[in-house]
PDB file of C-alpha atoms in Angstrom:
ATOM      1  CA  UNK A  24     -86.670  14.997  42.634  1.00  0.00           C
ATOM      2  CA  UNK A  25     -84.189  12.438  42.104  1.00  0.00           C
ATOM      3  CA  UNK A  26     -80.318  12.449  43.020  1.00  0.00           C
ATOM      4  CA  UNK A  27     -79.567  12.824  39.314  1.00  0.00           C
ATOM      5  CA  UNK A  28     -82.157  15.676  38.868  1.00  0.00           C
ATOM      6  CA  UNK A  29     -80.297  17.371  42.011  1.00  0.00           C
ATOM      7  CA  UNK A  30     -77.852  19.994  40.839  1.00  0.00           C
ATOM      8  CA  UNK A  31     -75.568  21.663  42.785  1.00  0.00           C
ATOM      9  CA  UNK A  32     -75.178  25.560  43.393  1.00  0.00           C
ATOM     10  CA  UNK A  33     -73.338  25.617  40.134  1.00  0.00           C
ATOM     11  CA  UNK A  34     -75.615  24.037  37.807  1.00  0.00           C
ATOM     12  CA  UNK A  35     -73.148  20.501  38.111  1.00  0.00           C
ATOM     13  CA  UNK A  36     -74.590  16.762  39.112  1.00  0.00           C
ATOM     14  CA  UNK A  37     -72.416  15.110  41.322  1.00  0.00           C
ATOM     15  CA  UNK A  38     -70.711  12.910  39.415  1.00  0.00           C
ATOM     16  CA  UNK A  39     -69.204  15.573  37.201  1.00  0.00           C
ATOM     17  CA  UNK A  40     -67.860  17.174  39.975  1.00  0.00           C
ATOM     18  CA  UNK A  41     -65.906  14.359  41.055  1.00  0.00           C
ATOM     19  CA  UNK A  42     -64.442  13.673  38.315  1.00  0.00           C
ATOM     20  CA  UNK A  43     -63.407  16.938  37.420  1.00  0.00           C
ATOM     21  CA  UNK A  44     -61.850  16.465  41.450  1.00  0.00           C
ATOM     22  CA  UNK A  45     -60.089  13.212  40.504  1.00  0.00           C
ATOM     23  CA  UNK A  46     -58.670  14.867  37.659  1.00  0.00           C
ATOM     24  CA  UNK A  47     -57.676  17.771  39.453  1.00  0.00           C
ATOM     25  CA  UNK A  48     -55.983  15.094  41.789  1.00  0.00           C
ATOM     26  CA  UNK A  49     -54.045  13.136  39.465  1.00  0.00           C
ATOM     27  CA  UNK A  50     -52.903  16.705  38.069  1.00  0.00           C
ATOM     28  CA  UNK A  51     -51.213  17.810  41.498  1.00  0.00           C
ATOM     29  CA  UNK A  52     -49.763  14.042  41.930  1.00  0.00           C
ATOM     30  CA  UNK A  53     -48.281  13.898  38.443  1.00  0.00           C
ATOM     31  CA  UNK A  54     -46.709  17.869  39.152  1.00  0.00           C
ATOM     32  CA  UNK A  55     -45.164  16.612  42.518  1.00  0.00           C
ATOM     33  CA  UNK A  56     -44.235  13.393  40.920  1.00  0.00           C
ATOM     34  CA  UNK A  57     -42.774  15.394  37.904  1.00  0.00           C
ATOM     35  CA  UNK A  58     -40.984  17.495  40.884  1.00  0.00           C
ATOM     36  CA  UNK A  59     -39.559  14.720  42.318  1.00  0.00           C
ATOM     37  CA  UNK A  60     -37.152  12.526  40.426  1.00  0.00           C
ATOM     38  CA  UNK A  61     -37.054   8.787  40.648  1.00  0.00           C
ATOM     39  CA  UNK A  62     -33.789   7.595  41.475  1.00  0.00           C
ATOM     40  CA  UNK A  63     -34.131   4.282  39.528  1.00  0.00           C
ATOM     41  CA  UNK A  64     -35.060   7.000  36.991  1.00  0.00           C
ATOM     42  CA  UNK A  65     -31.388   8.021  36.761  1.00  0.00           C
ATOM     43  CA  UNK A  66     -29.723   4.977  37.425  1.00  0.00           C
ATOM     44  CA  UNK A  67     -31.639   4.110  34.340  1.00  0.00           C
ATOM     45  CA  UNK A  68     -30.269   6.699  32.502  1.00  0.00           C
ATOM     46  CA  UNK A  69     -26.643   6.152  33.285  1.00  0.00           C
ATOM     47  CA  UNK A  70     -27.016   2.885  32.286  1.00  0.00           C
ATOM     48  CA  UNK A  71     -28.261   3.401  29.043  1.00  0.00           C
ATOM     49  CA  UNK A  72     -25.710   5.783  28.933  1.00  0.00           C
ATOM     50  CA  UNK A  73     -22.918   3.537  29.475  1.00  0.00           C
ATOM     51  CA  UNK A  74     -24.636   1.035  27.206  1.00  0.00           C
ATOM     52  CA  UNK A  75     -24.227   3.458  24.445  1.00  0.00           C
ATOM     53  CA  UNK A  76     -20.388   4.643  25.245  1.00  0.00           C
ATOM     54  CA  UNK A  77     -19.787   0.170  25.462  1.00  0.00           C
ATOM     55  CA  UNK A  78     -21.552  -0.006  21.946  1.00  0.00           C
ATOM     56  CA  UNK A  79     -19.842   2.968  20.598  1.00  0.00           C
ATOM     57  CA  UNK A  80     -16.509   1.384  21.644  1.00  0.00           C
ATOM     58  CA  UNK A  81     -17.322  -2.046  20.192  1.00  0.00           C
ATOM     59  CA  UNK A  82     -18.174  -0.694  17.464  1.00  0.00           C
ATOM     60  CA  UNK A  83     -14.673   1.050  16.945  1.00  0.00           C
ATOM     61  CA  UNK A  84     -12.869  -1.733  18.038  1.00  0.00           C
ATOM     62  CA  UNK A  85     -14.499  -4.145  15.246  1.00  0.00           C
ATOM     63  CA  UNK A  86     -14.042  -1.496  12.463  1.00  0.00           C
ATOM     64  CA  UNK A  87     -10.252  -1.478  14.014  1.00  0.00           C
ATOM     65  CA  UNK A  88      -9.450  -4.757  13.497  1.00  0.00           C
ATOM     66  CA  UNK A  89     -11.258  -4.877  10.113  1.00  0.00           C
ATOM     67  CA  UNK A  90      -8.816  -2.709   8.669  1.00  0.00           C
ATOM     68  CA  UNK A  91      -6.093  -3.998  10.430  1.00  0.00           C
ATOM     69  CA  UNK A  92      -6.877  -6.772   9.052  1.00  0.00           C
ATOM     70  CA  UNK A  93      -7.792  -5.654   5.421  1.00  0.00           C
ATOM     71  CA  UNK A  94      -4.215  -3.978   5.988  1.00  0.00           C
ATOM     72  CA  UNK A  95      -2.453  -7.276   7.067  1.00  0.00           C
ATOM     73  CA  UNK A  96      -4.075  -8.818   3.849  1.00  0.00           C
ATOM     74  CA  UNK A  97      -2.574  -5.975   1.840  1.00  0.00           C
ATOM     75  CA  UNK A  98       0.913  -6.450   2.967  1.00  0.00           C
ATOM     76  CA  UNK A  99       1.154 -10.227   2.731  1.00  0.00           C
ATOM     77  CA  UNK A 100      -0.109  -9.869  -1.089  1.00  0.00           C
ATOM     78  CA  UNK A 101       2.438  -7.557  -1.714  1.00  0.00           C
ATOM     79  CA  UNK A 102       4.961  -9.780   0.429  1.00  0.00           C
ATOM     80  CA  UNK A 103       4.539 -12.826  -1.811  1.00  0.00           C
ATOM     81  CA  UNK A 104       4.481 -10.429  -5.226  1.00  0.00           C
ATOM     82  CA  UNK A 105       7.963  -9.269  -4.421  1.00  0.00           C
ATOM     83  CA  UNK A 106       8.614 -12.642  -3.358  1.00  0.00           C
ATOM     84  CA  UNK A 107       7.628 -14.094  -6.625  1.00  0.00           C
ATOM     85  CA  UNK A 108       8.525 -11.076  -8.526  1.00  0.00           C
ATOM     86  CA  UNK A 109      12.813 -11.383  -6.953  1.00  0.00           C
ATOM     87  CA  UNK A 110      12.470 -15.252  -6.355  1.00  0.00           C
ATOM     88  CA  UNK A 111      15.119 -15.414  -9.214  1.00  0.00           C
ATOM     89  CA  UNK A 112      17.693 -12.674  -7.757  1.00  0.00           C
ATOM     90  CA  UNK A 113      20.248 -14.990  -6.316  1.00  0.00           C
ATOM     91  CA  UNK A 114      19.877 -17.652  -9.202  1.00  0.00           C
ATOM     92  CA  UNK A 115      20.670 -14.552 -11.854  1.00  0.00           C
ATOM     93  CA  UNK A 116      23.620 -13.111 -10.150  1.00  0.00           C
ATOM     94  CA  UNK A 117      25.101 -16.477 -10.046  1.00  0.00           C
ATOM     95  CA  UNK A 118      24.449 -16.223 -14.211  1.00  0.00           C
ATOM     96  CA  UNK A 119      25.899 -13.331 -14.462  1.00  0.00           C
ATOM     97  CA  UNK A 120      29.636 -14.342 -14.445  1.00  0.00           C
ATOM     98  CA  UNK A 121      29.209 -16.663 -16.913  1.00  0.00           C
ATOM     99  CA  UNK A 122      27.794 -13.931 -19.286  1.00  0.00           C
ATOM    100  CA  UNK A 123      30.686 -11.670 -18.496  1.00  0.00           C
ATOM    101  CA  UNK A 124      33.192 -14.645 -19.397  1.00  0.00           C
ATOM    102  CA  UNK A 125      30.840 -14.811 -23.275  1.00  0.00           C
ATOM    103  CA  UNK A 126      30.992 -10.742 -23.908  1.00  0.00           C
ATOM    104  CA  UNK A 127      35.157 -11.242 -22.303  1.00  0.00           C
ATOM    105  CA  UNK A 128      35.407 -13.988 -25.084  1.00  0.00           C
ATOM    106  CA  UNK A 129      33.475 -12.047 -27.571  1.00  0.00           C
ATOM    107  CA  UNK A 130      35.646  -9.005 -27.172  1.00  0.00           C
ATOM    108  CA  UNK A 131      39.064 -10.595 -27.424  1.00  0.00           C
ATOM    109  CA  UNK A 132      37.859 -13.140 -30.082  1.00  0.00           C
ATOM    110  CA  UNK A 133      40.166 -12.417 -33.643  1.00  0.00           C
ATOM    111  CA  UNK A 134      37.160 -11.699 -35.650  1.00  0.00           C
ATOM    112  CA  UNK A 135      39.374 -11.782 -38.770  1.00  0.00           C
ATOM    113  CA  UNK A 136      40.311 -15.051 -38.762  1.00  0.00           C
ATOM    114  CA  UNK A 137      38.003 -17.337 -40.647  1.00  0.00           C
ATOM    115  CA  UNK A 138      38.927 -20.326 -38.602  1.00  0.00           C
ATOM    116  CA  UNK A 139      37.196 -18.801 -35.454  1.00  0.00           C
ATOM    117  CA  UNK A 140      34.100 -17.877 -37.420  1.00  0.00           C
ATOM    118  CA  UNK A 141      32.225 -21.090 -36.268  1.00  0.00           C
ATOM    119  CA  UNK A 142      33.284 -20.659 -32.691  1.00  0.00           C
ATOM    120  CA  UNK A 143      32.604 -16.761 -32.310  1.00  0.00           C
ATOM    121  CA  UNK A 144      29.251 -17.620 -34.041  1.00  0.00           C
ATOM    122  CA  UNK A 145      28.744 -19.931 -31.233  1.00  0.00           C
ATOM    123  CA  UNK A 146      29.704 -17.762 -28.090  1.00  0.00           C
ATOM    124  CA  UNK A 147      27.038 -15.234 -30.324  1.00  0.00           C
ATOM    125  CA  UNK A 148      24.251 -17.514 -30.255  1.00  0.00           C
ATOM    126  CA  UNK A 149      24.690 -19.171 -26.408  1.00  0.00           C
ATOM    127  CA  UNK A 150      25.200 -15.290 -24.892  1.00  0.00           C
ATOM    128  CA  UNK A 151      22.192 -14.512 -26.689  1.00  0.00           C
ATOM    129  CA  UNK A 152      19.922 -17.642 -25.958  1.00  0.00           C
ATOM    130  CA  UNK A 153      20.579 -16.995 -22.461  1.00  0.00           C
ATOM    131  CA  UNK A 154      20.047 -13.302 -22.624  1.00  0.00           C
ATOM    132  CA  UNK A 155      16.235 -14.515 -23.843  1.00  0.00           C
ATOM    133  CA  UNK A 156      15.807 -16.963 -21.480  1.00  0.00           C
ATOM    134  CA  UNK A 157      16.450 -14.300 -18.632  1.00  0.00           C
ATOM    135  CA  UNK A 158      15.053 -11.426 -20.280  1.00  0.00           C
ATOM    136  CA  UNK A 159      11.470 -14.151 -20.354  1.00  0.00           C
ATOM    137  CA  UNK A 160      11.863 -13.632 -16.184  1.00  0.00           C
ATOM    138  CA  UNK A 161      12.255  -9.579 -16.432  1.00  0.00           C
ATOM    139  CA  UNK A 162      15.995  -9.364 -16.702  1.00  0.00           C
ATOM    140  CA  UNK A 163      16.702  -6.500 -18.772  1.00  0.00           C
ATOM    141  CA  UNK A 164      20.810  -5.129 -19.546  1.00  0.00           C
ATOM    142  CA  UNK A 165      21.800  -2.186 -18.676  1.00  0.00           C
ATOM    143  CA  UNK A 166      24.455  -1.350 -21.055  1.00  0.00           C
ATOM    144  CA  UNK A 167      23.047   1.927 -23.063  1.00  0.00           C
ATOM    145  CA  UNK A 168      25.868   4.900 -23.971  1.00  0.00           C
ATOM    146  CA  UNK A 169      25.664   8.295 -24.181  1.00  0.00           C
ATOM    147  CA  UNK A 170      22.078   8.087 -22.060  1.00  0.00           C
ATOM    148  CA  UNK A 171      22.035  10.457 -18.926  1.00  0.00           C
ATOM    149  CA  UNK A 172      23.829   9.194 -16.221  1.00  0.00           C
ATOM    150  CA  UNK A 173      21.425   7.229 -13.327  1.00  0.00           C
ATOM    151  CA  UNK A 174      22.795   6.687  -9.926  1.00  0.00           C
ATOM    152  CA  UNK A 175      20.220   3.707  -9.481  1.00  0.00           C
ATOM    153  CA  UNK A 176      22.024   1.802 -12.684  1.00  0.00           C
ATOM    154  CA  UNK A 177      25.242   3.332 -12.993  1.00  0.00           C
ATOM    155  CA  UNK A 178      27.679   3.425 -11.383  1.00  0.00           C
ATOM    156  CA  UNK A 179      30.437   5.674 -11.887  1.00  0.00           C
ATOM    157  CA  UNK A 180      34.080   5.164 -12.784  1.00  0.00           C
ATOM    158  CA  UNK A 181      35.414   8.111 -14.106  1.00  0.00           C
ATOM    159  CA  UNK A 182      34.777  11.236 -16.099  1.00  0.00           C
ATOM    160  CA  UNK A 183      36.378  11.874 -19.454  1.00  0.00           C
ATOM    161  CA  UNK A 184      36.105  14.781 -21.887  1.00  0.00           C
ATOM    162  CA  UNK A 185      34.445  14.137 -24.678  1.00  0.00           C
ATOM    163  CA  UNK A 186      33.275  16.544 -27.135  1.00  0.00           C
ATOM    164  CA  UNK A 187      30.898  13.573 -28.832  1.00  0.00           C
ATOM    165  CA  UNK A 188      28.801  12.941 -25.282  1.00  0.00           C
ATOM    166  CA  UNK A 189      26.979  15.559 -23.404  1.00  0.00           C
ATOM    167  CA  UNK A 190      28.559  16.051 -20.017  1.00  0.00           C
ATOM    168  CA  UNK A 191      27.082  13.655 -17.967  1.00  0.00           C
ATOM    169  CA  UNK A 192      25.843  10.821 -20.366  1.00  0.00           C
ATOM    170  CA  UNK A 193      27.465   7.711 -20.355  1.00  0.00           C
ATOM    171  CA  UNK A 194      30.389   7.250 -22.563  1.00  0.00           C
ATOM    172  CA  UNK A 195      31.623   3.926 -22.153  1.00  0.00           C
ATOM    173  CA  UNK A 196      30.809   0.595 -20.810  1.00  0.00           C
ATOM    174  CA  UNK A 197      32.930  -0.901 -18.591  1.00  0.00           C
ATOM    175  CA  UNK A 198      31.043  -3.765 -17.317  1.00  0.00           C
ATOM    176  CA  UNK A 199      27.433  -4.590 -18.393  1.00  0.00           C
ATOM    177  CA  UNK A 200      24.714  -3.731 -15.415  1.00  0.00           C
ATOM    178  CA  UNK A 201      21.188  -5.748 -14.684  1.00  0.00           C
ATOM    179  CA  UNK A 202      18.135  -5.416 -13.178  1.00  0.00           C
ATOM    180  CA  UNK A 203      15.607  -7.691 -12.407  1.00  0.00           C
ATOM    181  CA  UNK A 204      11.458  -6.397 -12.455  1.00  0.00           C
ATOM    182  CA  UNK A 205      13.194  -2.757 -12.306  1.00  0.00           C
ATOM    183  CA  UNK A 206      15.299  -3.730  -9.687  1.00  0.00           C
ATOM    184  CA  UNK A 207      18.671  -3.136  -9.697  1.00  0.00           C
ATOM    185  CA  UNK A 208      21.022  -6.464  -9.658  1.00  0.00           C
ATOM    186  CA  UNK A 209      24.468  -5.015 -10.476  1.00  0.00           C
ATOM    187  CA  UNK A 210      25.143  -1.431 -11.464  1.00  0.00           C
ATOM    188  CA  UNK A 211      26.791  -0.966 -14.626  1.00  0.00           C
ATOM    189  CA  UNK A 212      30.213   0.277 -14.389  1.00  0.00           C
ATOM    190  CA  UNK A 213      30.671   3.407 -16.935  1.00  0.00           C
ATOM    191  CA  UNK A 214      32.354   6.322 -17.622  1.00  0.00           C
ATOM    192  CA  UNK A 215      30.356   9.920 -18.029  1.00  0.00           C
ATOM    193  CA  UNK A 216      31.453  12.509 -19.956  1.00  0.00           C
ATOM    194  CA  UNK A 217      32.725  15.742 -19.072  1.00  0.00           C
ATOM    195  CA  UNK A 218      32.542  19.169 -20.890  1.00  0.00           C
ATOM    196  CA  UNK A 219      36.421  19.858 -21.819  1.00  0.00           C
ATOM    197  CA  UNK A 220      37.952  22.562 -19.738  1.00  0.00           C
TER     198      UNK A 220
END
């Protein structure tokens, strides 16, 4: 008989046996193994866990300054709006005078005399040439009566009984107010009626 024919007492040839041995090895190394942990196991670990908290952190910190800077952006656009938009403030209150002194003439003009006709027609035409002109860069008067009463373009002077007005509408213009793109420039200077007692 050969050494392959040979079986053993269980009906196994050799070879199968240690195989099946091997395997049975490898089994109780990997369960100790398993058993015991590696230290450069965990050290592994950690790092990859501290990889993952620096990448997380990065992460935040880029998306941070994106919007800080999308914010920045924001701001300065609506910095050089407003500067565009009020560019003109200081240039229109210096204009203003100068149509107070046309409605002053205006008002104490003799309209009945026919020798002023050519002159009133004048002061007319050059208060309202420069009204367009500023009313082209959003100046808009603010000289309305018997219109509610606003704080942000009125301002108050006194209140007279009127039985004509609602109480609390304007009832008469002292002084002509302007704004400038909604902005207030000068606050017109009225007088708001009041129910009679």
């Amino acid at each position: 008989m050969s050494s392959k024919e040979q079986k053993t007492p269980e009906g196994q040839a050799p070879e199968e046996i240690i195989t099946e041995q091997h395997d049975d090895v490898e089994a109780v190394e990997s369960d100790a193994s398993a058993e015991q942990v590696d230290p450069r196991d965990e050290k592994i670990a950690n790092l990859e866990a501290q990889l993952a908290e620096s990448q997380t952190r990065e992460r935040d910190g880029v998306l941070r300054i994106k919007a800080e800077m999308e914010n920045l952006r924001r701001r300065t656009e609506l910095d050089v709006e407003k500067a565009h938009k009020f560019a003109l403030e200081k240039f229109v209150n210096e204009l203003l005078p100068v149509l107070d002194s046309l409605d002053r003439a205006l008002e104490v003009a003799n309209k009945d005399n026919t020798d002023m006709a050519a002159m009133i027609e004048g002061i007319e035409l050059t208060r309202k040439s420069m009204l367009d002109v500023v009313g082209k860069f959003g100046v808009q008067v603010v000289d309305a009566i018997d219109v509610p009463m606003d704080p942000n373009v009125h301002q108050a002077i006194a209140m007279v009984e009127s039985e004509d007005i609602a109480p609390g509408n304007v009832l008469m213009v002292m002084q002509k107010g302007y704004t400038l793109n909604g902005r207030t420039i000068r606050a017109a200077m009225v007088s708001v009626a009041k129910a009679k007692a």
